[in-house]
Amino acid sequence: MVTRSDSGVEIKTPEQIARMRAAGQVVARALDTLRAAVRPGVSTLELDALAEKVIRDAGAVPSFKGYHGFPGSICASVNEEVVHGIPSAERVLAEGDIISIDCGAILEGWHGDSAITVAVGEARPEDLRMMEVCEESMWQGIAELRPGRRLGDVGHAIGGHISRNGGYGNVREYGGHGIGTQMHMEPHVLNYGRKGKGMRLVEGMCLAIEPMTTLGRHDVAQLDDGWTVVTRDGKKAAHFEHSVAITADGPLVLTARESDRDRIAQMGFVQPAW
């Protein structure tokens, strides 16, 4: 049984959080596999098939496939595509591209959701720096996920980091969300905000933190396919995401990958089961 806070947000027990970590580990393995597979000449549909195999081999189900009619097991967004790119045999990766891969899995009724942006071969230094700032801003937002703090603290940390480190576009139409027995739940988590404002965070909440940055303006548009979101100025974008549980001892990154181990230790977060 899942309880809810006064604001209607799911509050998980430690046992339920452990089950969410198991779902998160499936997503982590899928993303590690995809990162290793990204190279020039690979299509986004091939990456999609690979992700689905990893997820189903683990006894889980892809969260995205069939979600409101979405056809893929991952969102594969290349270059100016910000989020929700549909995997396609025609979209073949080329040297210098960057690709954002968003992946979700359901294991025994619990969801995990995470995203990475990966360079294809040798990327431009300016693209790599923008990706780095996006990922760093995610970790700054995660650091605010402690009981007693507020949603505005999370958005303020993310947006402030982006503005102080290159002033990249900070996409406003999309953001993070609650996660648990559903992939997208309340509350919506903005990637900008005012410190000390918004919903108070409590132990047992689980949130997906996912900033999106652009090399140009933050303005975006949705393509006619009804899914793919692109930058209006055609400049490249990055997207990073982790699902995180709020515990009495600090943030617990549910979708943590082995490559995150040192950062989690350095930031003093709760060490997940590896």
PDB file of C-alpha atoms in Angstrom:
ATOM      1  CA  MET A   1       0.000   0.000   0.000  1.00  0.00           C
ATOM      2  CA  VAL A   2       1.263   3.468  -0.913  1.00  0.00           C
ATOM      3  CA  THR A   3       0.381   6.427   1.289  1.00  0.00           C
ATOM      4  CA  ARG A   4       0.144  10.043   0.179  1.00  0.00           C
ATOM      5  CA  SER A   5       1.148  13.361   1.685  1.00  0.00           C
ATOM      6  CA  ASP A   6      -1.334  16.132   2.384  1.00  0.00           C
ATOM      7  CA  SER A   7      -0.515  17.468  -1.089  1.00  0.00           C
ATOM      8  CA  GLY A   8      -1.406  14.123  -2.712  1.00  0.00           C
ATOM      9  CA  VAL A   9       2.168  13.048  -3.497  1.00  0.00           C
ATOM     10  CA  GLU A  10       3.066   9.361  -3.066  1.00  0.00           C
ATOM     11  CA  ILE A  11       5.133   8.601   0.028  1.00  0.00           C
ATOM     12  CA  LYS A  12       7.119   5.371  -0.185  1.00  0.00           C
ATOM     13  CA  THR A  13       8.315   3.111   2.599  1.00  0.00           C
ATOM     14  CA  PRO A  14      11.966   1.998   2.711  1.00  0.00           C
ATOM     15  CA  GLU A  15      10.884  -1.368   1.292  1.00  0.00           C
ATOM     16  CA  GLN A  16       9.098   0.298  -1.613  1.00  0.00           C
ATOM     17  CA  ILE A  17      12.121   2.511  -2.260  1.00  0.00           C
ATOM     18  CA  ALA A  18      14.274  -0.634  -2.425  1.00  0.00           C
ATOM     19  CA  ARG A  19      11.933  -2.011  -5.080  1.00  0.00           C
ATOM     20  CA  MET A  20      12.232   1.253  -6.998  1.00  0.00           C
ATOM     21  CA  ARG A  21      16.016   0.922  -6.825  1.00  0.00           C
ATOM     22  CA  ALA A  22      15.665  -2.524  -8.432  1.00  0.00           C
ATOM     23  CA  ALA A  23      13.698  -0.939 -11.299  1.00  0.00           C
ATOM     24  CA  GLY A  24      16.300   1.817 -11.457  1.00  0.00           C
ATOM     25  CA  GLN A  25      19.087  -0.715 -11.793  1.00  0.00           C
ATOM     26  CA  VAL A  26      17.390  -2.141 -14.886  1.00  0.00           C
ATOM     27  CA  VAL A  27      17.345   1.344 -16.420  1.00  0.00           C
ATOM     28  CA  ALA A  28      20.963   1.918 -15.396  1.00  0.00           C
ATOM     29  CA  ARG A  29      22.090  -1.279 -17.126  1.00  0.00           C
ATOM     30  CA  ALA A  30      20.144  -0.368 -20.252  1.00  0.00           C
ATOM     31  CA  LEU A  31      21.742   3.083 -20.416  1.00  0.00           C
ATOM     32  CA  ASP A  32      25.223   1.683 -19.835  1.00  0.00           C
ATOM     33  CA  THR A  33      24.616  -0.736 -22.712  1.00  0.00           C
ATOM     34  CA  LEU A  34      23.370   2.034 -24.975  1.00  0.00           C
ATOM     35  CA  ARG A  35      26.244   4.375 -24.145  1.00  0.00           C
ATOM     36  CA  ALA A  36      28.666   1.647 -25.226  1.00  0.00           C
ATOM     37  CA  ALA A  37      26.679   1.098 -28.457  1.00  0.00           C
ATOM     38  CA  VAL A  38      26.571   4.739 -29.579  1.00  0.00           C
ATOM     39  CA  ARG A  39      28.842   5.262 -32.576  1.00  0.00           C
ATOM     40  CA  PRO A  40      28.668   6.625 -36.129  1.00  0.00           C
ATOM     41  CA  GLY A  41      26.508   4.466 -38.409  1.00  0.00           C
ATOM     42  CA  VAL A  42      24.139   3.177 -35.713  1.00  0.00           C
ATOM     43  CA  SER A  43      20.461   4.036 -36.087  1.00  0.00           C
ATOM     44  CA  THR A  44      18.311   5.137 -33.193  1.00  0.00           C
ATOM     45  CA  LEU A  45      15.996   2.203 -33.932  1.00  0.00           C
ATOM     46  CA  GLU A  46      18.900  -0.193 -33.338  1.00  0.00           C
ATOM     47  CA  LEU A  47      19.507   1.463 -29.985  1.00  0.00           C
ATOM     48  CA  ASP A  48      15.814   1.118 -29.191  1.00  0.00           C
ATOM     49  CA  ALA A  49      15.852  -2.625 -29.883  1.00  0.00           C
ATOM     50  CA  LEU A  50      18.922  -3.045 -27.716  1.00  0.00           C
ATOM     51  CA  ALA A  51      17.301  -1.201 -24.812  1.00  0.00           C
ATOM     52  CA  GLU A  52      14.137  -3.256 -25.049  1.00  0.00           C
ATOM     53  CA  LYS A  53      16.140  -6.495 -24.942  1.00  0.00           C
ATOM     54  CA  VAL A  54      18.064  -5.438 -21.836  1.00  0.00           C
ATOM     55  CA  ILE A  55      14.861  -4.383 -20.090  1.00  0.00           C
ATOM     56  CA  ARG A  56      12.849  -7.491 -20.954  1.00  0.00           C
ATOM     57  CA  ASP A  57      15.762  -9.829 -20.206  1.00  0.00           C
ATOM     58  CA  ALA A  58      15.698  -8.384 -16.676  1.00  0.00           C
ATOM     59  CA  GLY A  59      12.028  -9.335 -16.295  1.00  0.00           C
ATOM     60  CA  ALA A  60      10.893  -5.734 -16.649  1.00  0.00           C
ATOM     61  CA  VAL A  61       8.749  -3.865 -19.179  1.00  0.00           C
ATOM     62  CA  PRO A  62       9.717  -0.685 -21.074  1.00  0.00           C
ATOM     63  CA  SER A  63       7.820   2.227 -19.513  1.00  0.00           C
ATOM     64  CA  PHE A  64       7.695   4.248 -22.707  1.00  0.00           C
ATOM     65  CA  LYS A  65       6.474   1.674 -25.212  1.00  0.00           C
ATOM     66  CA  GLY A  66       2.795   2.351 -25.842  1.00  0.00           C
ATOM     67  CA  TYR A  67       2.700   5.231 -23.335  1.00  0.00           C
ATOM     68  CA  HIS A  68       0.014   7.502 -24.805  1.00  0.00           C
ATOM     69  CA  GLY A  69       0.829   5.779 -28.100  1.00  0.00           C
ATOM     70  CA  PHE A  70       4.613   6.340 -28.080  1.00  0.00           C
ATOM     71  CA  PRO A  71       6.138   3.652 -30.348  1.00  0.00           C
ATOM     72  CA  GLY A  72       9.604   3.252 -28.805  1.00  0.00           C
ATOM     73  CA  SER A  73      11.229   1.779 -25.719  1.00  0.00           C
ATOM     74  CA  ILE A  74      13.500   4.821 -25.493  1.00  0.00           C
ATOM     75  CA  CYS A  75      13.329   8.445 -26.504  1.00  0.00           C
ATOM     76  CA  ALA A  76      16.269   9.115 -28.825  1.00  0.00           C
ATOM     77  CA  SER A  77      16.788  12.842 -29.403  1.00  0.00           C
ATOM     78  CA  VAL A  78      19.637  13.882 -31.702  1.00  0.00           C
ATOM     79  CA  ASN A  79      21.307  17.302 -31.850  1.00  0.00           C
ATOM     80  CA  GLU A  80      18.548  19.970 -31.951  1.00  0.00           C
ATOM     81  CA  GLU A  81      15.994  17.445 -30.667  1.00  0.00           C
ATOM     82  CA  VAL A  82      15.540  18.154 -26.961  1.00  0.00           C
ATOM     83  CA  VAL A  83      13.296  15.315 -25.782  1.00  0.00           C
ATOM     84  CA  HIS A  84      10.821  12.660 -26.979  1.00  0.00           C
ATOM     85  CA  GLY A  85      12.594  11.790 -30.221  1.00  0.00           C
ATOM     86  CA  ILE A  86      11.052   8.712 -31.850  1.00  0.00           C
ATOM     87  CA  PRO A  87      13.551   5.936 -32.670  1.00  0.00           C
ATOM     88  CA  SER A  88      13.863   5.440 -36.429  1.00  0.00           C
ATOM     89  CA  ALA A  89      15.834   3.293 -38.858  1.00  0.00           C
ATOM     90  CA  GLU A  90      16.338   6.444 -40.937  1.00  0.00           C
ATOM     91  CA  ARG A  91      17.955   8.396 -38.112  1.00  0.00           C
ATOM     92  CA  VAL A  92      21.556   7.201 -38.360  1.00  0.00           C
ATOM     93  CA  LEU A  93      24.143   8.704 -36.032  1.00  0.00           C
ATOM     94  CA  ALA A  94      27.080  10.585 -37.536  1.00  0.00           C
ATOM     95  CA  GLU A  95      30.440  11.731 -36.198  1.00  0.00           C
ATOM     96  CA  GLY A  96      30.018  14.862 -34.107  1.00  0.00           C
ATOM     97  CA  ASP A  97      26.335  14.309 -33.269  1.00  0.00           C
ATOM     98  CA  ILE A  98      25.111  14.274 -29.690  1.00  0.00           C
ATOM     99  CA  ILE A  99      22.214  12.056 -28.671  1.00  0.00           C
ATOM    100  CA  SER A 100      19.993  12.268 -25.607  1.00  0.00           C
ATOM    101  CA  ILE A 101      18.654   8.857 -24.579  1.00  0.00           C
ATOM    102  CA  ASP A 102      15.749   8.718 -22.131  1.00  0.00           C
ATOM    103  CA  CYS A 103      14.887   5.265 -20.795  1.00  0.00           C
ATOM    104  CA  GLY A 104      12.270   3.885 -18.412  1.00  0.00           C
ATOM    105  CA  ALA A 105      11.399   0.456 -17.034  1.00  0.00           C
ATOM    106  CA  ILE A 106       8.669  -1.050 -14.881  1.00  0.00           C
ATOM    107  CA  LEU A 107       9.662  -3.862 -12.527  1.00  0.00           C
ATOM    108  CA  GLU A 108       6.983  -5.459 -10.352  1.00  0.00           C
ATOM    109  CA  GLY A 109       4.830  -2.351 -10.658  1.00  0.00           C
ATOM    110  CA  TRP A 110       7.529   0.203  -9.843  1.00  0.00           C
ATOM    111  CA  HIS A 111       9.075   2.668 -12.291  1.00  0.00           C
ATOM    112  CA  GLY A 112      12.611   3.824 -12.984  1.00  0.00           C
ATOM    113  CA  ASP A 113      13.379   6.716 -15.340  1.00  0.00           C
ATOM    114  CA  SER A 114      16.743   8.162 -16.360  1.00  0.00           C
ATOM    115  CA  ALA A 115      18.409   9.978 -19.253  1.00  0.00           C
ATOM    116  CA  ILE A 116      21.912  10.655 -20.547  1.00  0.00           C
ATOM    117  CA  THR A 117      23.368  12.661 -23.406  1.00  0.00           C
ATOM    118  CA  VAL A 118      26.217  11.012 -25.302  1.00  0.00           C
ATOM    119  CA  ALA A 119      28.673  12.332 -27.873  1.00  0.00           C
ATOM    120  CA  VAL A 120      28.943  10.353 -31.119  1.00  0.00           C
ATOM    121  CA  GLY A 121      32.639  10.008 -31.854  1.00  0.00           C
ATOM    122  CA  GLU A 122      34.468  13.332 -31.480  1.00  0.00           C
ATOM    123  CA  ALA A 123      32.070  16.116 -30.509  1.00  0.00           C
ATOM    124  CA  ARG A 124      32.777  19.827 -30.564  1.00  0.00           C
ATOM    125  CA  PRO A 125      34.200  21.239 -27.303  1.00  0.00           C
ATOM    126  CA  GLU A 126      31.262  23.654 -27.016  1.00  0.00           C
ATOM    127  CA  ASP A 127      28.808  20.752 -27.214  1.00  0.00           C
ATOM    128  CA  LEU A 128      30.705  18.800 -24.561  1.00  0.00           C
ATOM    129  CA  ARG A 129      30.791  21.798 -22.221  1.00  0.00           C
ATOM    130  CA  MET A 130      27.056  22.382 -22.600  1.00  0.00           C
ATOM    131  CA  MET A 131      26.432  18.678 -21.844  1.00  0.00           C
ATOM    132  CA  GLU A 132      28.689  18.888 -18.796  1.00  0.00           C
ATOM    133  CA  VAL A 133      26.848  21.898 -17.383  1.00  0.00           C
ATOM    134  CA  CYS A 134      23.489  20.194 -17.935  1.00  0.00           C
ATOM    135  CA  GLU A 135      24.618  17.095 -16.043  1.00  0.00           C
ATOM    136  CA  GLU A 136      26.176  19.158 -13.252  1.00  0.00           C
ATOM    137  CA  SER A 137      22.941  21.122 -12.865  1.00  0.00           C
ATOM    138  CA  MET A 138      21.063  17.844 -12.378  1.00  0.00           C
ATOM    139  CA  TRP A 139      23.396  16.906  -9.515  1.00  0.00           C
ATOM    140  CA  GLN A 140      22.970  20.351  -7.980  1.00  0.00           C
ATOM    141  CA  GLY A 141      19.195  19.854  -8.058  1.00  0.00           C
ATOM    142  CA  ILE A 142      19.487  16.369  -6.546  1.00  0.00           C
ATOM    143  CA  ALA A 143      21.539  17.814  -3.672  1.00  0.00           C
ATOM    144  CA  GLU A 144      18.452  19.798  -2.597  1.00  0.00           C
ATOM    145  CA  LEU A 145      16.313  16.670  -2.187  1.00  0.00           C
ATOM    146  CA  ARG A 146      16.269  16.596   1.596  1.00  0.00           C
ATOM    147  CA  PRO A 147      13.360  16.651   4.062  1.00  0.00           C
ATOM    148  CA  GLY A 148      12.271  20.181   4.904  1.00  0.00           C
ATOM    149  CA  ARG A 149      13.521  21.811   1.738  1.00  0.00           C
ATOM    150  CA  ARG A 150      11.189  23.042  -0.991  1.00  0.00           C
ATOM    151  CA  LEU A 151      10.643  22.439  -4.686  1.00  0.00           C
ATOM    152  CA  GLY A 152      11.756  25.982  -5.403  1.00  0.00           C
ATOM    153  CA  ASP A 153      15.144  25.141  -3.904  1.00  0.00           C
ATOM    154  CA  VAL A 154      15.564  22.394  -6.505  1.00  0.00           C
ATOM    155  CA  GLY A 155      14.696  24.626  -9.462  1.00  0.00           C
ATOM    156  CA  HIS A 156      16.808  27.461  -8.072  1.00  0.00           C
ATOM    157  CA  ALA A 157      19.842  25.184  -7.789  1.00  0.00           C
ATOM    158  CA  ILE A 158      19.416  23.837 -11.330  1.00  0.00           C
ATOM    159  CA  GLY A 159      18.692  27.158 -13.010  1.00  0.00           C
ATOM    160  CA  GLY A 160      21.349  29.003 -11.049  1.00  0.00           C
ATOM    161  CA  HIS A 161      24.035  26.527 -12.017  1.00  0.00           C
ATOM    162  CA  ILE A 162      23.123  26.798 -15.702  1.00  0.00           C
ATOM    163  CA  SER A 163      23.088  30.593 -15.669  1.00  0.00           C
ATOM    164  CA  ARG A 164      26.417  30.839 -13.819  1.00  0.00           C
ATOM    165  CA  ASN A 165      28.192  28.381 -16.086  1.00  0.00           C
ATOM    166  CA  GLY A 166      27.789  29.565 -19.640  1.00  0.00           C
ATOM    167  CA  GLY A 167      24.259  30.925 -19.539  1.00  0.00           C
ATOM    168  CA  TYR A 168      22.930  28.126 -21.725  1.00  0.00           C
ATOM    169  CA  GLY A 169      19.268  27.967 -22.636  1.00  0.00           C
ATOM    170  CA  ASN A 170      17.244  26.354 -19.829  1.00  0.00           C
ATOM    171  CA  VAL A 171      14.165  24.711 -21.357  1.00  0.00           C
ATOM    172  CA  ARG A 172      11.090  25.732 -19.361  1.00  0.00           C
ATOM    173  CA  GLU A 173       8.220  23.864 -20.980  1.00  0.00           C
ATOM    174  CA  TYR A 174       9.391  20.493 -19.656  1.00  0.00           C
ATOM    175  CA  GLY A 175      10.815  19.368 -16.338  1.00  0.00           C
ATOM    176  CA  GLY A 176      11.008  16.672 -13.730  1.00  0.00           C
ATOM    177  CA  HIS A 177       8.191  14.840 -11.981  1.00  0.00           C
ATOM    178  CA  GLY A 178       7.139  12.514  -9.238  1.00  0.00           C
ATOM    179  CA  ILE A 179       7.661   8.814  -9.904  1.00  0.00           C
ATOM    180  CA  GLY A 180       6.622   5.549  -8.282  1.00  0.00           C
ATOM    181  CA  THR A 181       3.655   3.398  -9.194  1.00  0.00           C
ATOM    182  CA  GLN A 182       3.378   5.557 -12.323  1.00  0.00           C
ATOM    183  CA  MET A 183       6.070   7.085 -14.487  1.00  0.00           C
ATOM    184  CA  HIS A 184       4.738  10.642 -14.369  1.00  0.00           C
ATOM    185  CA  MET A 185       3.107  11.784 -11.141  1.00  0.00           C
ATOM    186  CA  GLU A 186       2.768  14.917  -9.066  1.00  0.00           C
ATOM    187  CA  PRO A 187       4.603  17.096  -8.384  1.00  0.00           C
ATOM    188  CA  HIS A 188       5.941  18.750 -11.533  1.00  0.00           C
ATOM    189  CA  VAL A 189       9.549  19.779 -10.890  1.00  0.00           C
ATOM    190  CA  LEU A 190      10.623  22.998 -12.600  1.00  0.00           C
ATOM    191  CA  ASN A 191      14.240  23.536 -13.645  1.00  0.00           C
ATOM    192  CA  TYR A 192      14.101  27.109 -12.392  1.00  0.00           C
ATOM    193  CA  GLY A 193      12.550  28.628  -9.295  1.00  0.00           C
ATOM    194  CA  ARG A 194      12.813  30.729  -6.172  1.00  0.00           C
ATOM    195  CA  LYS A 195      14.591  29.489  -3.111  1.00  0.00           C
ATOM    196  CA  GLY A 196      12.290  28.767  -0.169  1.00  0.00           C
ATOM    197  CA  LYS A 197       9.160  28.598  -2.334  1.00  0.00           C
ATOM    198  CA  GLY A 198       6.933  25.725  -3.381  1.00  0.00           C
ATOM    199  CA  MET A 199       5.984  22.364  -1.917  1.00  0.00           C
ATOM    200  CA  ARG A 200       7.867  21.210   1.165  1.00  0.00           C
ATOM    201  CA  LEU A 201       9.829  18.014   0.567  1.00  0.00           C
ATOM    202  CA  VAL A 202       9.314  15.086   2.918  1.00  0.00           C
ATOM    203  CA  GLU A 203      10.962  11.731   3.496  1.00  0.00           C
ATOM    204  CA  GLY A 204       9.625   9.036   1.151  1.00  0.00           C
ATOM    205  CA  MET A 205       8.973  11.294  -1.846  1.00  0.00           C
ATOM    206  CA  CYS A 206      10.554  10.092  -5.100  1.00  0.00           C
ATOM    207  CA  LEU A 207      11.270  12.606  -7.840  1.00  0.00           C
ATOM    208  CA  ALA A 208      12.822  12.501 -11.304  1.00  0.00           C
ATOM    209  CA  ILE A 209      15.184  15.450 -11.768  1.00  0.00           C
ATOM    210  CA  GLU A 210      15.787  16.264 -15.443  1.00  0.00           C
ATOM    211  CA  PRO A 211      17.261  19.523 -16.720  1.00  0.00           C
ATOM    212  CA  MET A 212      17.443  20.294 -20.449  1.00  0.00           C
ATOM    213  CA  THR A 213      19.943  22.820 -21.772  1.00  0.00           C
ATOM    214  CA  THR A 214      20.495  24.337 -25.208  1.00  0.00           C
ATOM    215  CA  LEU A 215      23.385  26.059 -26.971  1.00  0.00           C
ATOM    216  CA  GLY A 216      21.109  28.904 -27.994  1.00  0.00           C
ATOM    217  CA  ARG A 217      17.747  30.179 -26.833  1.00  0.00           C
ATOM    218  CA  HIS A 218      15.539  28.077 -24.569  1.00  0.00           C
ATOM    219  CA  ASP A 219      12.534  28.252 -26.925  1.00  0.00           C
ATOM    220  CA  VAL A 220      11.274  24.902 -28.205  1.00  0.00           C
ATOM    221  CA  ALA A 221       8.587  23.543 -30.526  1.00  0.00           C
ATOM    222  CA  GLN A 222       6.931  20.162 -31.056  1.00  0.00           C
ATOM    223  CA  LEU A 223       7.168  18.556 -34.479  1.00  0.00           C
ATOM    224  CA  ASP A 224       4.198  17.295 -36.468  1.00  0.00           C
ATOM    225  CA  ASP A 225       4.848  13.730 -35.252  1.00  0.00           C
ATOM    226  CA  GLY A 226       3.233  14.840 -31.992  1.00  0.00           C
ATOM    227  CA  TRP A 227       6.259  13.882 -29.887  1.00  0.00           C
ATOM    228  CA  THR A 228       9.654  15.233 -30.899  1.00  0.00           C
ATOM    229  CA  VAL A 229      10.561  18.524 -29.216  1.00  0.00           C
ATOM    230  CA  VAL A 230      13.234  20.635 -30.948  1.00  0.00           C
ATOM    231  CA  THR A 231      14.984  23.926 -30.340  1.00  0.00           C
ATOM    232  CA  ARG A 232      13.395  26.695 -32.375  1.00  0.00           C
ATOM    233  CA  ASP A 233      16.781  28.059 -33.428  1.00  0.00           C
ATOM    234  CA  GLY A 234      18.087  24.632 -34.495  1.00  0.00           C
ATOM    235  CA  LYS A 235      20.929  24.610 -31.978  1.00  0.00           C
ATOM    236  CA  LYS A 236      21.913  21.502 -30.047  1.00  0.00           C
ATOM    237  CA  ALA A 237      20.435  20.437 -26.726  1.00  0.00           C
ATOM    238  CA  ALA A 238      21.306  18.122 -23.825  1.00  0.00           C
ATOM    239  CA  HIS A 239      19.154  16.224 -21.336  1.00  0.00           C
ATOM    240  CA  PHE A 240      20.110  14.371 -18.156  1.00  0.00           C
ATOM    241  CA  GLU A 241      17.834  12.668 -15.623  1.00  0.00           C
ATOM    242  CA  HIS A 242      17.929  10.547 -12.483  1.00  0.00           C
ATOM    243  CA  SER A 243      15.113   9.210 -10.325  1.00  0.00           C
ATOM    244  CA  VAL A 244      15.803   9.974  -6.656  1.00  0.00           C
ATOM    245  CA  ALA A 245      14.270   9.076  -3.289  1.00  0.00           C
ATOM    246  CA  ILE A 246      14.255  11.563  -0.425  1.00  0.00           C
ATOM    247  CA  THR A 247      15.451   9.848   2.754  1.00  0.00           C
ATOM    248  CA  ALA A 248      16.211  11.059   6.274  1.00  0.00           C
ATOM    249  CA  ASP A 249      19.902  10.721   5.453  1.00  0.00           C
ATOM    250  CA  GLY A 250      19.767  12.584   2.138  1.00  0.00           C
ATOM    251  CA  PRO A 251      19.169  11.835  -1.548  1.00  0.00           C
ATOM    252  CA  LEU A 252      19.214   8.210  -2.727  1.00  0.00           C
ATOM    253  CA  VAL A 253      19.770   8.046  -6.508  1.00  0.00           C
ATOM    254  CA  LEU A 254      17.542   5.166  -7.621  1.00  0.00           C
ATOM    255  CA  THR A 255      18.839   5.017 -11.199  1.00  0.00           C
ATOM    256  CA  ALA A 256      22.512   5.397 -10.268  1.00  0.00           C
ATOM    257  CA  ARG A 257      25.024   3.764 -12.587  1.00  0.00           C
ATOM    258  CA  GLU A 258      28.435   2.443 -11.590  1.00  0.00           C
ATOM    259  CA  SER A 259      29.983   5.532 -13.195  1.00  0.00           C
ATOM    260  CA  ASP A 260      28.087   7.670 -10.642  1.00  0.00           C
ATOM    261  CA  ARG A 261      29.641   5.952  -7.619  1.00  0.00           C
ATOM    262  CA  ASP A 262      32.444   8.456  -6.974  1.00  0.00           C
ATOM    263  CA  ARG A 263      30.236  11.509  -7.460  1.00  0.00           C
ATOM    264  CA  ILE A 264      27.620  10.141  -5.059  1.00  0.00           C
ATOM    265  CA  ALA A 265      30.329   9.582  -2.453  1.00  0.00           C
ATOM    266  CA  GLN A 266      31.840  13.045  -2.996  1.00  0.00           C
ATOM    267  CA  MET A 267      28.469  14.752  -2.629  1.00  0.00           C
ATOM    268  CA  GLY A 268      27.636  12.835   0.541  1.00  0.00           C
ATOM    269  CA  PHE A 269      24.490  11.209  -0.824  1.00  0.00           C
ATOM    270  CA  VAL A 270      23.135   7.898   0.423  1.00  0.00           C
ATOM    271  CA  GLN A 271      24.979   5.030  -1.234  1.00  0.00           C
ATOM    272  CA  PRO A 272      22.516   2.886  -3.240  1.00  0.00           C
ATOM    273  CA  ALA A 273      22.717  -0.884  -3.447  1.00  0.00           C
ATOM    274  CA  TRP A 274      25.171  -1.562  -6.257  1.00  0.00           C
TER     275      TRP A 274
END
